[in-house]
Tab-separated table of C-alpha atoms and ligand atoms in Angstrom:
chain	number	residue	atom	x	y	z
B	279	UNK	CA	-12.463	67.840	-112.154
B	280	UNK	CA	-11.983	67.102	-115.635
B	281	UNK	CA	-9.255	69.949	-116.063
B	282	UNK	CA	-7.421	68.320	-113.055
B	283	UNK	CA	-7.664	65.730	-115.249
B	284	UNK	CA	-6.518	66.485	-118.308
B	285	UNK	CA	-3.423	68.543	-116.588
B	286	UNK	CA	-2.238	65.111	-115.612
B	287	UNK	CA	-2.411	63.618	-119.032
B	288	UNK	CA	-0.158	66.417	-120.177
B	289	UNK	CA	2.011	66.039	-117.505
B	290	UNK	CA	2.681	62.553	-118.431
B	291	UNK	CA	3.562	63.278	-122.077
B	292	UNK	CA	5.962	65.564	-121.232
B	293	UNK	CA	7.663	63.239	-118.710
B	294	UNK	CA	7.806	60.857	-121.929
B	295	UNK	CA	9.339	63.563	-124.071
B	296	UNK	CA	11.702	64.223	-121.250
B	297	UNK	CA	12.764	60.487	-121.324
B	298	UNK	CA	13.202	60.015	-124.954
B	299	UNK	CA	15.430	63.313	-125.051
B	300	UNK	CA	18.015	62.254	-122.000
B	301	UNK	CA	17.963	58.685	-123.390
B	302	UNK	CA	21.682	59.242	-124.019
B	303	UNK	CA	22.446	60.414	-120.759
B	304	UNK	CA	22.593	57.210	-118.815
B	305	UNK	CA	22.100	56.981	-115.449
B	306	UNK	CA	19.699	60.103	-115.642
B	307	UNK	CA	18.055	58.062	-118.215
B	308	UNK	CA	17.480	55.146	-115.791
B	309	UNK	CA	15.904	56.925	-113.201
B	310	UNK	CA	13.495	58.568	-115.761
B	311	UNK	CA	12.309	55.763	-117.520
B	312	UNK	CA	11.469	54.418	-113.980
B	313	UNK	CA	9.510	57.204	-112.822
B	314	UNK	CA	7.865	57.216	-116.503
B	315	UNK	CA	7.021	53.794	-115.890
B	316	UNK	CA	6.361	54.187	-111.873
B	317	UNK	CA	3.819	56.655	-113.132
B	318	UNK	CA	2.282	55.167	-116.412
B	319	UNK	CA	1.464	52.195	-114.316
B	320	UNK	CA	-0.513	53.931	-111.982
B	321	UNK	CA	-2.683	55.639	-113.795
B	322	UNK	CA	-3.129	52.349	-115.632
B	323	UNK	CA	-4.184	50.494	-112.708
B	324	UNK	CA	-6.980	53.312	-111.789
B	325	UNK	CA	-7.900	54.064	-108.428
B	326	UNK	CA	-10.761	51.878	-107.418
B	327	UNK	CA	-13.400	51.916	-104.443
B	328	UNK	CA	-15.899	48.667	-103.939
B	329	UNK	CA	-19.365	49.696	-103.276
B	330	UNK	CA	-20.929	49.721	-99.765
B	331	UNK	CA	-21.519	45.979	-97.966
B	332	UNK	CA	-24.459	44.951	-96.886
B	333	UNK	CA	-26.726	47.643	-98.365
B	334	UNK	CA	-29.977	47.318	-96.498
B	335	UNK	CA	-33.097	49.329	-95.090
B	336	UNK	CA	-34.557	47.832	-91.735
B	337	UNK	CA	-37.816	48.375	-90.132
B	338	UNK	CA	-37.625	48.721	-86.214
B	339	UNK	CA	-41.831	48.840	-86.384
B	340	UNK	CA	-41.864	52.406	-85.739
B	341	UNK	CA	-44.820	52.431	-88.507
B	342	UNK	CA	-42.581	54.181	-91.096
B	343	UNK	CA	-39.609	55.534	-89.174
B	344	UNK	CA	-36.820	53.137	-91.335
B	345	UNK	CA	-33.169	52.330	-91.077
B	346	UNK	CA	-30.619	52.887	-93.933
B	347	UNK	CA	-27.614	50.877	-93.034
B	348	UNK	CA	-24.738	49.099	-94.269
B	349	UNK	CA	-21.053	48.169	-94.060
B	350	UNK	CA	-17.812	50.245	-95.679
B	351	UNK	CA	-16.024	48.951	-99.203
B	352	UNK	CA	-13.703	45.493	-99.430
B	353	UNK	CA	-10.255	46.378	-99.633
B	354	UNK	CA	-10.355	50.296	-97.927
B	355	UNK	CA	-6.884	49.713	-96.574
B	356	UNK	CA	-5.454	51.135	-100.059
B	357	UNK	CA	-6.794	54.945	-98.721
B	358	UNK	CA	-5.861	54.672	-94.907
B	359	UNK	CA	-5.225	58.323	-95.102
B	360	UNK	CA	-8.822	59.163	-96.560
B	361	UNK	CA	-12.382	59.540	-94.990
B	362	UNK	CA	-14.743	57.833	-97.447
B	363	UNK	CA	-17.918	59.345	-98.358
B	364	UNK	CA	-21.370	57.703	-99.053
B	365	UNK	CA	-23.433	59.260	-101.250
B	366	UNK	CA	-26.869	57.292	-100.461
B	367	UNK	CA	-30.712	57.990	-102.798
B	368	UNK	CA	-33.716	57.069	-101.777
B	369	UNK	CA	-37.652	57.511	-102.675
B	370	UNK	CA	-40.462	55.907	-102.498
B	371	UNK	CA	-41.239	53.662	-105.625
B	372	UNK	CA	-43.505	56.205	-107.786
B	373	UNK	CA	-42.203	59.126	-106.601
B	374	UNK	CA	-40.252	60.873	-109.264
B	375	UNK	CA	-37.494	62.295	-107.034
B	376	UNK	CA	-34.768	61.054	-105.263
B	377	UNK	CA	-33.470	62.208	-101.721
B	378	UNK	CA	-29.758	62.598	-101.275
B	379	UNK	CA	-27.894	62.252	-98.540
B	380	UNK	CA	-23.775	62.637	-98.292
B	381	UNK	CA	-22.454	61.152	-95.186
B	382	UNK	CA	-19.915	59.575	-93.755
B	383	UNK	CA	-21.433	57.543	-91.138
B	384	UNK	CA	-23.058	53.832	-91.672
B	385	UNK	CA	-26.477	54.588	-91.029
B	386	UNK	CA	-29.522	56.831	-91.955
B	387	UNK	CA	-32.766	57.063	-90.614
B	388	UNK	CA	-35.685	58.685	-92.220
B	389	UNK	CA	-39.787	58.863	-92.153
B	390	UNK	CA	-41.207	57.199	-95.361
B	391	UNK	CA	-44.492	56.390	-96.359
B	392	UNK	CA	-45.164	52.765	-95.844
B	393	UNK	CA	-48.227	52.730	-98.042
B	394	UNK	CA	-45.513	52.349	-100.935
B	395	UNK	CA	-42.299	50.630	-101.389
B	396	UNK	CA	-39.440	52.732	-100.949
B	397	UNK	CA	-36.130	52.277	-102.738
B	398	UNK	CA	-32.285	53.002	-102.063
B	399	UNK	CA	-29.281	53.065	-103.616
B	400	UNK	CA	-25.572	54.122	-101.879
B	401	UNK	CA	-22.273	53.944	-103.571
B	402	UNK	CA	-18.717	55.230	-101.905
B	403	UNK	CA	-16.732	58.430	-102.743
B	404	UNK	CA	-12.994	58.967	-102.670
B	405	UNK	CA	-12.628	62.196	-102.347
B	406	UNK	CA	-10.461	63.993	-104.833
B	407	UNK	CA	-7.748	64.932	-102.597
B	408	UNK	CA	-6.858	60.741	-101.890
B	409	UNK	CA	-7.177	60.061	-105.745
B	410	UNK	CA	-5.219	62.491	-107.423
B	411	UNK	CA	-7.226	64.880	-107.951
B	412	UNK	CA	-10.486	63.707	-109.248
B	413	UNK	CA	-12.842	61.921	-107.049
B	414	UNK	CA	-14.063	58.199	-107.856
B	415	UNK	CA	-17.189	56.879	-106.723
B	416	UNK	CA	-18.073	52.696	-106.281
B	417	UNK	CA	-20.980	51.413	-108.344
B	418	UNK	CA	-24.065	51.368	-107.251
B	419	UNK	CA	-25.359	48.689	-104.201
B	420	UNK	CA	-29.264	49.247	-103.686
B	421	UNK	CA	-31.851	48.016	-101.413
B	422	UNK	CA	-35.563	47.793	-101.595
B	423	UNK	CA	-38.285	47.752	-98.824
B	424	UNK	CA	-42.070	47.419	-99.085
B	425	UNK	CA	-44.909	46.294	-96.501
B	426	UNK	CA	-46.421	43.207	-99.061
B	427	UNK	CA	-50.241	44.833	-99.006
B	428	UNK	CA	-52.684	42.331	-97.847
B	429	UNK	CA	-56.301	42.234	-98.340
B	430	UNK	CA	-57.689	44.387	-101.329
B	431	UNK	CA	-57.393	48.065	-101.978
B	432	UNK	CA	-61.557	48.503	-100.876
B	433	UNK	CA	-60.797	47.049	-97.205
B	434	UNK	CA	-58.519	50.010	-96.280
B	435	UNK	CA	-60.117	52.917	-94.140
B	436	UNK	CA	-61.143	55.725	-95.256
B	437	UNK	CA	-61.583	59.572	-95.085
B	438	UNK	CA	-58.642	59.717	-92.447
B	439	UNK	CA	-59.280	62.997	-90.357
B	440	UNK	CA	-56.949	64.266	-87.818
B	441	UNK	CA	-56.972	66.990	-85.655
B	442	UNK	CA	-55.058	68.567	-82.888
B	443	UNK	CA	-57.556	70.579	-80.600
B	444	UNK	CA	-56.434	73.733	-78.483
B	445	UNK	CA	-52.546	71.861	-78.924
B	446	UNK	CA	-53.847	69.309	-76.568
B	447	UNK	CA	-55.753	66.671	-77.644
B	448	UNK	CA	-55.313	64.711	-80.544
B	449	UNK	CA	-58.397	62.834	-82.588
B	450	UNK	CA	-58.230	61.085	-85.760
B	451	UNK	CA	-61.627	59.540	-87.083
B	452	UNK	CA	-62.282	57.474	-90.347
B	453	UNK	CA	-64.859	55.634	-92.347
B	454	UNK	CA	-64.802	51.810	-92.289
B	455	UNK	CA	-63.602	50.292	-95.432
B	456	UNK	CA	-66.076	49.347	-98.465
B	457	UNK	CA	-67.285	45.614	-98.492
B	458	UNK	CA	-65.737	44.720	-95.401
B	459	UNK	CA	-67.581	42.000	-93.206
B	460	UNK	CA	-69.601	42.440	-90.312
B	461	UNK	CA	-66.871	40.839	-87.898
B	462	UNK	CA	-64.182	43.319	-89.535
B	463	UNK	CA	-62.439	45.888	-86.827
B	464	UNK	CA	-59.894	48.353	-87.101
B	465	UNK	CA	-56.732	49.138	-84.873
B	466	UNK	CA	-54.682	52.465	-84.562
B	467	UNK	CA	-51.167	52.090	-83.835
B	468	UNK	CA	-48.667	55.176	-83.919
B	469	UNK	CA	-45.492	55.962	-82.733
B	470	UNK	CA	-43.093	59.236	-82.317
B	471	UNK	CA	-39.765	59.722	-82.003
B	472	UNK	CA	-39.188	59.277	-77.609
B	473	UNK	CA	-41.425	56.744	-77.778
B	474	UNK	CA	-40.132	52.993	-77.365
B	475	UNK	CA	-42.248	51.222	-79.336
B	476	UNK	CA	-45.557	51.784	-81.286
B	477	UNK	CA	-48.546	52.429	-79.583
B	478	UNK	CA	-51.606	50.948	-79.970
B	479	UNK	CA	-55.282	53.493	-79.195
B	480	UNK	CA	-56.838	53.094	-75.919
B	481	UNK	CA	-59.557	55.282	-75.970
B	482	UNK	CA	-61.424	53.987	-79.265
B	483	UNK	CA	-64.333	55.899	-80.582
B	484	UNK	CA	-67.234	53.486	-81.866
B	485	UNK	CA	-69.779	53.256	-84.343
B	486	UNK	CA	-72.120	50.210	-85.192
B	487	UNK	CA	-69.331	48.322	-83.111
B	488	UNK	CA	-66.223	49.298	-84.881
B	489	UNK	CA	-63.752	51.603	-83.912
B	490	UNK	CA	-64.303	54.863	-86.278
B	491	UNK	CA	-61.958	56.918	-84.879
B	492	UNK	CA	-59.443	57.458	-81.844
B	493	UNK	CA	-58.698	60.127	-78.585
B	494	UNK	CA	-55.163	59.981	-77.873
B	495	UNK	CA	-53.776	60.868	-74.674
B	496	UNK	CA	-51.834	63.179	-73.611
B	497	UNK	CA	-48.362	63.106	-75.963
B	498	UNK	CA	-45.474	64.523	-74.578
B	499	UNK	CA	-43.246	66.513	-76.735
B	500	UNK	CA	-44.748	65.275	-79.814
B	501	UNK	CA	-45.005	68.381	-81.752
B	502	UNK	CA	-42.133	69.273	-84.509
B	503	UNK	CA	-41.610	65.543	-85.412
B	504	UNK	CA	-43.000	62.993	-87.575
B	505	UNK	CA	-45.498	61.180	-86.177
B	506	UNK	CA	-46.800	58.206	-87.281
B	507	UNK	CA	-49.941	56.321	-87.645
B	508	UNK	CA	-50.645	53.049	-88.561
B	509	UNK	CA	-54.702	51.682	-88.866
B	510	UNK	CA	-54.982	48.508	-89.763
B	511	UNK	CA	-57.557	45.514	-89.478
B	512	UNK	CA	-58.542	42.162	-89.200
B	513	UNK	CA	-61.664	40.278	-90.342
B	514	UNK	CA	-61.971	36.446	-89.775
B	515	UNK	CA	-62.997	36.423	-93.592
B	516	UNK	CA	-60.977	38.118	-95.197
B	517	UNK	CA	-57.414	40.174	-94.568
B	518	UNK	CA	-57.983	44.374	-94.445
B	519	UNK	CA	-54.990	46.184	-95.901
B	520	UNK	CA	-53.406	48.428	-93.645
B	521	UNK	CA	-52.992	52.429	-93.990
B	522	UNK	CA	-50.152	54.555	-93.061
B	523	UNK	CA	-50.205	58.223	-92.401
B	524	UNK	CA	-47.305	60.873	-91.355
B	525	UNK	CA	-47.513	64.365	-90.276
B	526	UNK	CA	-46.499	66.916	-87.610
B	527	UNK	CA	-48.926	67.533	-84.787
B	528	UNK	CA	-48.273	71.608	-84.947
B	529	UNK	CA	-49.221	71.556	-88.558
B	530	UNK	CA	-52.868	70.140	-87.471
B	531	UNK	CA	-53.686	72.228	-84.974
B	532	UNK	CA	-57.454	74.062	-84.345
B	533	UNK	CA	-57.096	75.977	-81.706
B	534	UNK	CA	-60.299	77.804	-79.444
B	535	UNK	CA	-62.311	80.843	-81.203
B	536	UNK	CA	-60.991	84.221	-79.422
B	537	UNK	CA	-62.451	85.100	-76.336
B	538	UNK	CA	-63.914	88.719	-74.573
B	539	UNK	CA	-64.205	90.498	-77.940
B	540	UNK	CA	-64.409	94.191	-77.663
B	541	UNK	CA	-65.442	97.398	-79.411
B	542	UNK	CA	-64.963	100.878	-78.277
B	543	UNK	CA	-64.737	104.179	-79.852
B	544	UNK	CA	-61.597	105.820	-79.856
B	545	UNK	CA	-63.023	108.983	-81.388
B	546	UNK	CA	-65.589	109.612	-83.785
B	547	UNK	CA	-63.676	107.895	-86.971
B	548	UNK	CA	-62.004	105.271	-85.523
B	549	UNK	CA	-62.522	101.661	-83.964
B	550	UNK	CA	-60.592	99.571	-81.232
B	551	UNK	CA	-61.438	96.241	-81.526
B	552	UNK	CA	-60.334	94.057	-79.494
B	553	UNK	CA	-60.312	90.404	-78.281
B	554	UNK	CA	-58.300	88.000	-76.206
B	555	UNK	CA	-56.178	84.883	-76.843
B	556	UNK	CA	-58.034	81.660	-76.804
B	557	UNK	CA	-57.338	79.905	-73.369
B	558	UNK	CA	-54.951	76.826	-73.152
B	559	UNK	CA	-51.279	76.073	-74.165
B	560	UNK	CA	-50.692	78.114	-77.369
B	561	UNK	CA	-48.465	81.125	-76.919
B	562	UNK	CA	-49.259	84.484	-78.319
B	563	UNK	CA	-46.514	84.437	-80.941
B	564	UNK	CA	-48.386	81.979	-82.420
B	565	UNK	CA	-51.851	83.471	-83.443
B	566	UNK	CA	-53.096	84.674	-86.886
B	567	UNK	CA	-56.737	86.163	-86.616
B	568	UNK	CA	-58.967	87.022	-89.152
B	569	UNK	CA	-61.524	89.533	-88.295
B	570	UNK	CA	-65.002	89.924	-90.298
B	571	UNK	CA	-66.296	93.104	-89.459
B	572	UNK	CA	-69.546	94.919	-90.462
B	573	UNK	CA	-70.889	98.403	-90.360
B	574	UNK	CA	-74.499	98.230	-91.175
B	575	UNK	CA	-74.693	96.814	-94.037
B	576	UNK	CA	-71.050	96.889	-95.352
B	577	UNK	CA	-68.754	93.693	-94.579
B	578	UNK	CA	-65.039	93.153	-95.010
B	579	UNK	CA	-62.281	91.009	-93.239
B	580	UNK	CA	-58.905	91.370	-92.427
B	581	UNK	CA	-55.996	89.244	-90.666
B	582	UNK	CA	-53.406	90.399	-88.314
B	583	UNK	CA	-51.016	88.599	-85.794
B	584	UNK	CA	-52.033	91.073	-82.740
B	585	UNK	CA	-54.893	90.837	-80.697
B	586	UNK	CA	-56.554	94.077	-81.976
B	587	UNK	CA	-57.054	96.050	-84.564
B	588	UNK	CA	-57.904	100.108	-85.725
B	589	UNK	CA	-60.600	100.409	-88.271
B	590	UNK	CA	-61.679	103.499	-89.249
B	591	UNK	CA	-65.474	104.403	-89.890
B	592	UNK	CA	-66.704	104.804	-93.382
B	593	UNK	CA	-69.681	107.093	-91.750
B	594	UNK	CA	-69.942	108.972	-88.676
B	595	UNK	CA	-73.497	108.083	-88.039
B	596	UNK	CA	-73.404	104.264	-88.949
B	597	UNK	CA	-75.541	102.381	-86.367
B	598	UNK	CA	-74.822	99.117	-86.290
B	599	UNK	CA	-70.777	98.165	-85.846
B	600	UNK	CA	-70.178	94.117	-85.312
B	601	UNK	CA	-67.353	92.072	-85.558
B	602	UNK	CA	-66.570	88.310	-85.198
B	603	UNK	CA	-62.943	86.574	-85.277
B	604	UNK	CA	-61.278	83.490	-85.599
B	605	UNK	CA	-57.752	82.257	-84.784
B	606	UNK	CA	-55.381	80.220	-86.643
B	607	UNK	CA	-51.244	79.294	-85.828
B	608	UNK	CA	-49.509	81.200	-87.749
B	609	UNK	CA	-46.323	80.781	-90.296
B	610	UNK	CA	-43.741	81.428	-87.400
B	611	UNK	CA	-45.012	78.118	-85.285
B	612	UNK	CA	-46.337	76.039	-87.431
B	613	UNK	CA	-46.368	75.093	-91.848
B	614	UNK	CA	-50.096	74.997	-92.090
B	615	UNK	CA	-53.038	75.158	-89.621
B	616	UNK	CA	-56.989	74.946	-88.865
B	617	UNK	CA	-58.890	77.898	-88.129
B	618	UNK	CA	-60.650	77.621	-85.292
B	619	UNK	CA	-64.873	78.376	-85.134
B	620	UNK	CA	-65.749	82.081	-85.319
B	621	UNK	CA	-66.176	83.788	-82.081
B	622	UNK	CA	-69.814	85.129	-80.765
B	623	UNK	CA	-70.617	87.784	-82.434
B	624	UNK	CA	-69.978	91.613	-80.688
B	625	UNK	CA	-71.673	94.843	-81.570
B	626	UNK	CA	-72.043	97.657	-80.599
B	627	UNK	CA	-75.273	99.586	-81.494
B	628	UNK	CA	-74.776	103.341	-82.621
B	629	UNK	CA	-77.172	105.776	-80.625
B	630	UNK	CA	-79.807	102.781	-79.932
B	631	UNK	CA	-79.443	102.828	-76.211
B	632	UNK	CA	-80.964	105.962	-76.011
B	633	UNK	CA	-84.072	104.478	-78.086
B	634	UNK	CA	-83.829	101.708	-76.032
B	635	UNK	CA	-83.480	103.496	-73.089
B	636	UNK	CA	-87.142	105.581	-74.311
B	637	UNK	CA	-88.331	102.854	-75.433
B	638	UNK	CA	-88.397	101.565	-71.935
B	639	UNK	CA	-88.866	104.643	-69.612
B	640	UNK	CA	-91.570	106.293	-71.584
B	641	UNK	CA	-94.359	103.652	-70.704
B	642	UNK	CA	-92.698	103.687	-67.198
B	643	UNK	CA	-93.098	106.946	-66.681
B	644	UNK	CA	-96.337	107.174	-68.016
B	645	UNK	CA	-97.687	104.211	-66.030
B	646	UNK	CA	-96.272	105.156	-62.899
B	647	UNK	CA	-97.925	108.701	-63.895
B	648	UNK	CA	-101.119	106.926	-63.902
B	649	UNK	CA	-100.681	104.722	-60.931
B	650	UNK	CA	-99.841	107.840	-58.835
B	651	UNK	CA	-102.934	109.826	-60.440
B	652	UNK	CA	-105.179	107.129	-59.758
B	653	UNK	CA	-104.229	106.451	-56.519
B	654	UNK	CA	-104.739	110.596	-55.672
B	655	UNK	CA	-107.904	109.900	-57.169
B	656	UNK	CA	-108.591	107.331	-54.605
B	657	UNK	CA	-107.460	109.404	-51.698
B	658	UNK	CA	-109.331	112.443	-52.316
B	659	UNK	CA	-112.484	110.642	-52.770
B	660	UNK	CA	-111.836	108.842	-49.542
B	661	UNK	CA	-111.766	112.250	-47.940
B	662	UNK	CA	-114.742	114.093	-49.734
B	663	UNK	CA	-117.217	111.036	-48.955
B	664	UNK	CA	-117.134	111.204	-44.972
B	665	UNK	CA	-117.365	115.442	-45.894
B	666	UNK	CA	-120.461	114.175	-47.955
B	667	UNK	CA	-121.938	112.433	-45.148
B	668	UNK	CA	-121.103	114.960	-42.130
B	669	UNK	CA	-123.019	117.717	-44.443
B	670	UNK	CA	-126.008	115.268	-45.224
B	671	UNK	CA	-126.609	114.315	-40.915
X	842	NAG	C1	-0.996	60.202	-107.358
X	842	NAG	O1	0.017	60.832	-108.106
X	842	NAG	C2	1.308	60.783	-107.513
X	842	NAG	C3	2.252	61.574	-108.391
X	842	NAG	O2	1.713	62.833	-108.687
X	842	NAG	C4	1.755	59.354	-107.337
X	842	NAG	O3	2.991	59.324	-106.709
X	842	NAG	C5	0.711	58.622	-106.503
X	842	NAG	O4	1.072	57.258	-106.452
X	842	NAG	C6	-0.654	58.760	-107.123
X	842	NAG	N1	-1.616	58.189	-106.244
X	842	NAG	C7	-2.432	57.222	-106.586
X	842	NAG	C8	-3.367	56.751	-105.532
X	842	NAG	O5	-2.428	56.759	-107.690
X	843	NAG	C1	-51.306	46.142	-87.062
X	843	NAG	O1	-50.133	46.906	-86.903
X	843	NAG	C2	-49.450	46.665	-85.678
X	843	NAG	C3	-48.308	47.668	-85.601
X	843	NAG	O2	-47.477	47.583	-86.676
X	843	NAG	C4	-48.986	45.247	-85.614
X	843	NAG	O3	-48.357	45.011	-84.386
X	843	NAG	C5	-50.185	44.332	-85.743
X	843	NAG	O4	-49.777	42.991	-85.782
X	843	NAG	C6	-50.953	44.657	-87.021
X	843	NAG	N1	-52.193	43.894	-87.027
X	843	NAG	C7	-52.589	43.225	-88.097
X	843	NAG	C8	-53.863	42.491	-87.984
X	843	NAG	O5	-51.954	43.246	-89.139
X	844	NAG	C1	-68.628	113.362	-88.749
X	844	NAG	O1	-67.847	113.767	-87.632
X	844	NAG	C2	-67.079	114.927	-87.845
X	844	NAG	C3	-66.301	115.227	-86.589
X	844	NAG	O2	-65.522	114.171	-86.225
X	844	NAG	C4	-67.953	116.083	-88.198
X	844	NAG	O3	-67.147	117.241	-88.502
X	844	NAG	C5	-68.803	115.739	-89.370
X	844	NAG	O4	-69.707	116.788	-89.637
X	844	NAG	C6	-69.562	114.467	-89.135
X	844	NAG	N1	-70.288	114.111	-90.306
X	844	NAG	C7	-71.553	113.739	-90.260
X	844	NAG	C8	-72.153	113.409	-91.568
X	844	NAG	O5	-72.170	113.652	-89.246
């Protein structure tokens, strides 16, 4: 940009020279001098946008879901041939980054956190091609939006937890605020984009008579989107400052421990285990598992995507082989995740059947020995004592 720049400075000097030199030659000269001056002028009067009108952020009520918007420049009709630019900022108040966005529409929507102010700033670009070469930008028109907090810091809730079970239902549970008064409550409100309006909990979940938590209903195609939640208050004593949270439903997800787990032999080194996918609405692709498995008295875990895994024996005659899992989405559906509870435990136990299995016969055989000797016993004496008696008469 700044070469472009400069090239046109020298151009301009040398149109100058050129004058001077042909002043002699009249009507040549006449024409020169007014293209010098046609062109001296102009780049005297520099190319100029206004900033963006009516620079301001709007909130629908969508709980942190806000509207950028405003108006083009005064005076545009200068650059009928050129699409202006707006190169808008944003961030909320202590953050130490900005956001930036280059459009050419009027509008921009965005999630911020609502907990904090949130501040904007948008000026207009001319691109270089409508200004000779090197683009000009407006100043600066900003905008700033915050939620004025009321009630103190203490009143707000606290230890927000929320979790999306199996991919299919949603519950979010807090602590009351400190200090609050006994006639204090709390409302959830939340909202996602396909929704009209925000929300307010139906299904509250109570403790001490106030609401400590929430089950949401069913949300359709809520996952891979902002969603927002609002929880505020209200106390006939005193206000209860509100609390805004956004996140992604897939990113909270803790789904069912794996199911059917398995263990068989595939020859005398090496181990099939084997499990199957926790039941509900989570598809394959989706699971990471990690696998704690123990041989006697030796332990060690591993992960994999599949829904078994080959281990191979440290020792041939190793007695007791056990294994537990848990499941987890994994990066290719989701940014982060909650593993679920570890599975029941399977093992499988060596050569110990066939100690359990003498275990058990060996008293069965010998008391069914005895019952059958005893009951010979029994028999023959029943026959000798009538022989007794025919001998004695
Ligand atoms: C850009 O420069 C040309 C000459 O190169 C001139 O005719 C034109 O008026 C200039 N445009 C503006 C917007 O100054
Ligand atoms: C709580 O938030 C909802 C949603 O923004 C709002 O409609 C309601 O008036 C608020 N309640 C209080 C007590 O501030
Ligand atoms: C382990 O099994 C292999 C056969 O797979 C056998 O050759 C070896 O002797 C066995 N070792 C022990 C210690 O039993």
């Amino acid at each position: 940009m700044h070469y472009s720049h400069r090239i046109g400075d020298i151009k301009l000097l040398n149109i100058g020279e050129m004058a001077f030199i042909c002043l002699d030659i009249r009507c040549l000269c006449i024409f020169l001098i007014y293209t010098t001056c046609d062109y001296v002028l102009s780049s005297d009067t520099e190319i100029k946008v206004n900033p963006p009108q009516d620079f301001q952020i709007v909130d629908p009520g969508y709980l942190g879901y806000l509207y950028l918007q405003w108006l083009p420049p005064l005076s545009l009709d200068d650059f009928k041939e050129c699409t202006i630019e707006y190169e808008l900022k944003y961030r909320n108040i202590d953050s130490e980054r900005w956001k930036t966005i280059i459009t050419k529409n009027l509008h921009y929507k965005d999630g911020f956190d609502l907990n904090k102010g949130i501040e904007a700033k948008i000026h207009a670009v001319l691109p270089g091609q409508c200004a000779n070469g090197s683009e000009v930008q407006s100043s600066w028109s900003e905008a700033t939006y915050w939620i004025s907090p009321q009630g103190n810091l203490e009143t707000k809730i606290q230890d927000m937890d929320c979790i999306y079970y199996n991919w299919q239902y949603l519950l979010c549970s807090w602590k009351p605020g400190m200090g609050v008064h006994l006639d204090a409550n709390y409302n959830l409100f939340y909202w996602y984009e396909g929704l009209d309006h925000a929300l307010q909990c139906e299904d509250y979940i109570q403790a001490n008579g106030k609401n400590v938590g929430c089950r949401f209903p069913y949300l359709e195609s809520s996952d891979y989107t902002d969603f927002y939640i609002c929880v505020n208050g209200s106390s006939e004593s005193k206000p209860i400052r509100a609390s805004y949270f956004i996140f992604q439903l897939q990113n909270i997800v803790k789904p069912l421990p794996p199911d059917y787990l398995s263990l068989t032999m595939t020859n005398s080194y090496e181990i099939n285990l084997k499990w199957s996918l926790p039941r509900g609405p989570i598809p394959a692709k989706c699971f990471i598992y990690e696998i704690e498995f123990t041989e006697d008295d030796t332990t060690w875990v591993t992960t994999t995507v599949e829904n078994e895994v080959y281990i191979t024996r440290t020792r041939n005659e190793s007695q007791q082989l056990c294994f537990i899992a848990r499941s987890k989405l994994n990066i290719y559906c989701a940014d982060d995740g909650i593993w679920s509870e570890w599975s029941d435990e399977y093992c499988w136990q060596g050569d110990k059947w066939k100690e359990a299995l003498i275990f058990f016969l060996l008293p069965l055989g010998f008391i069914s020995a005895l019952v059958f000797f005893v009951s010979y016993l029994v028999l023959y004496k029943q026959e000798t004592i009538p022989k007794m008696v025919s001998c004695i008469t």
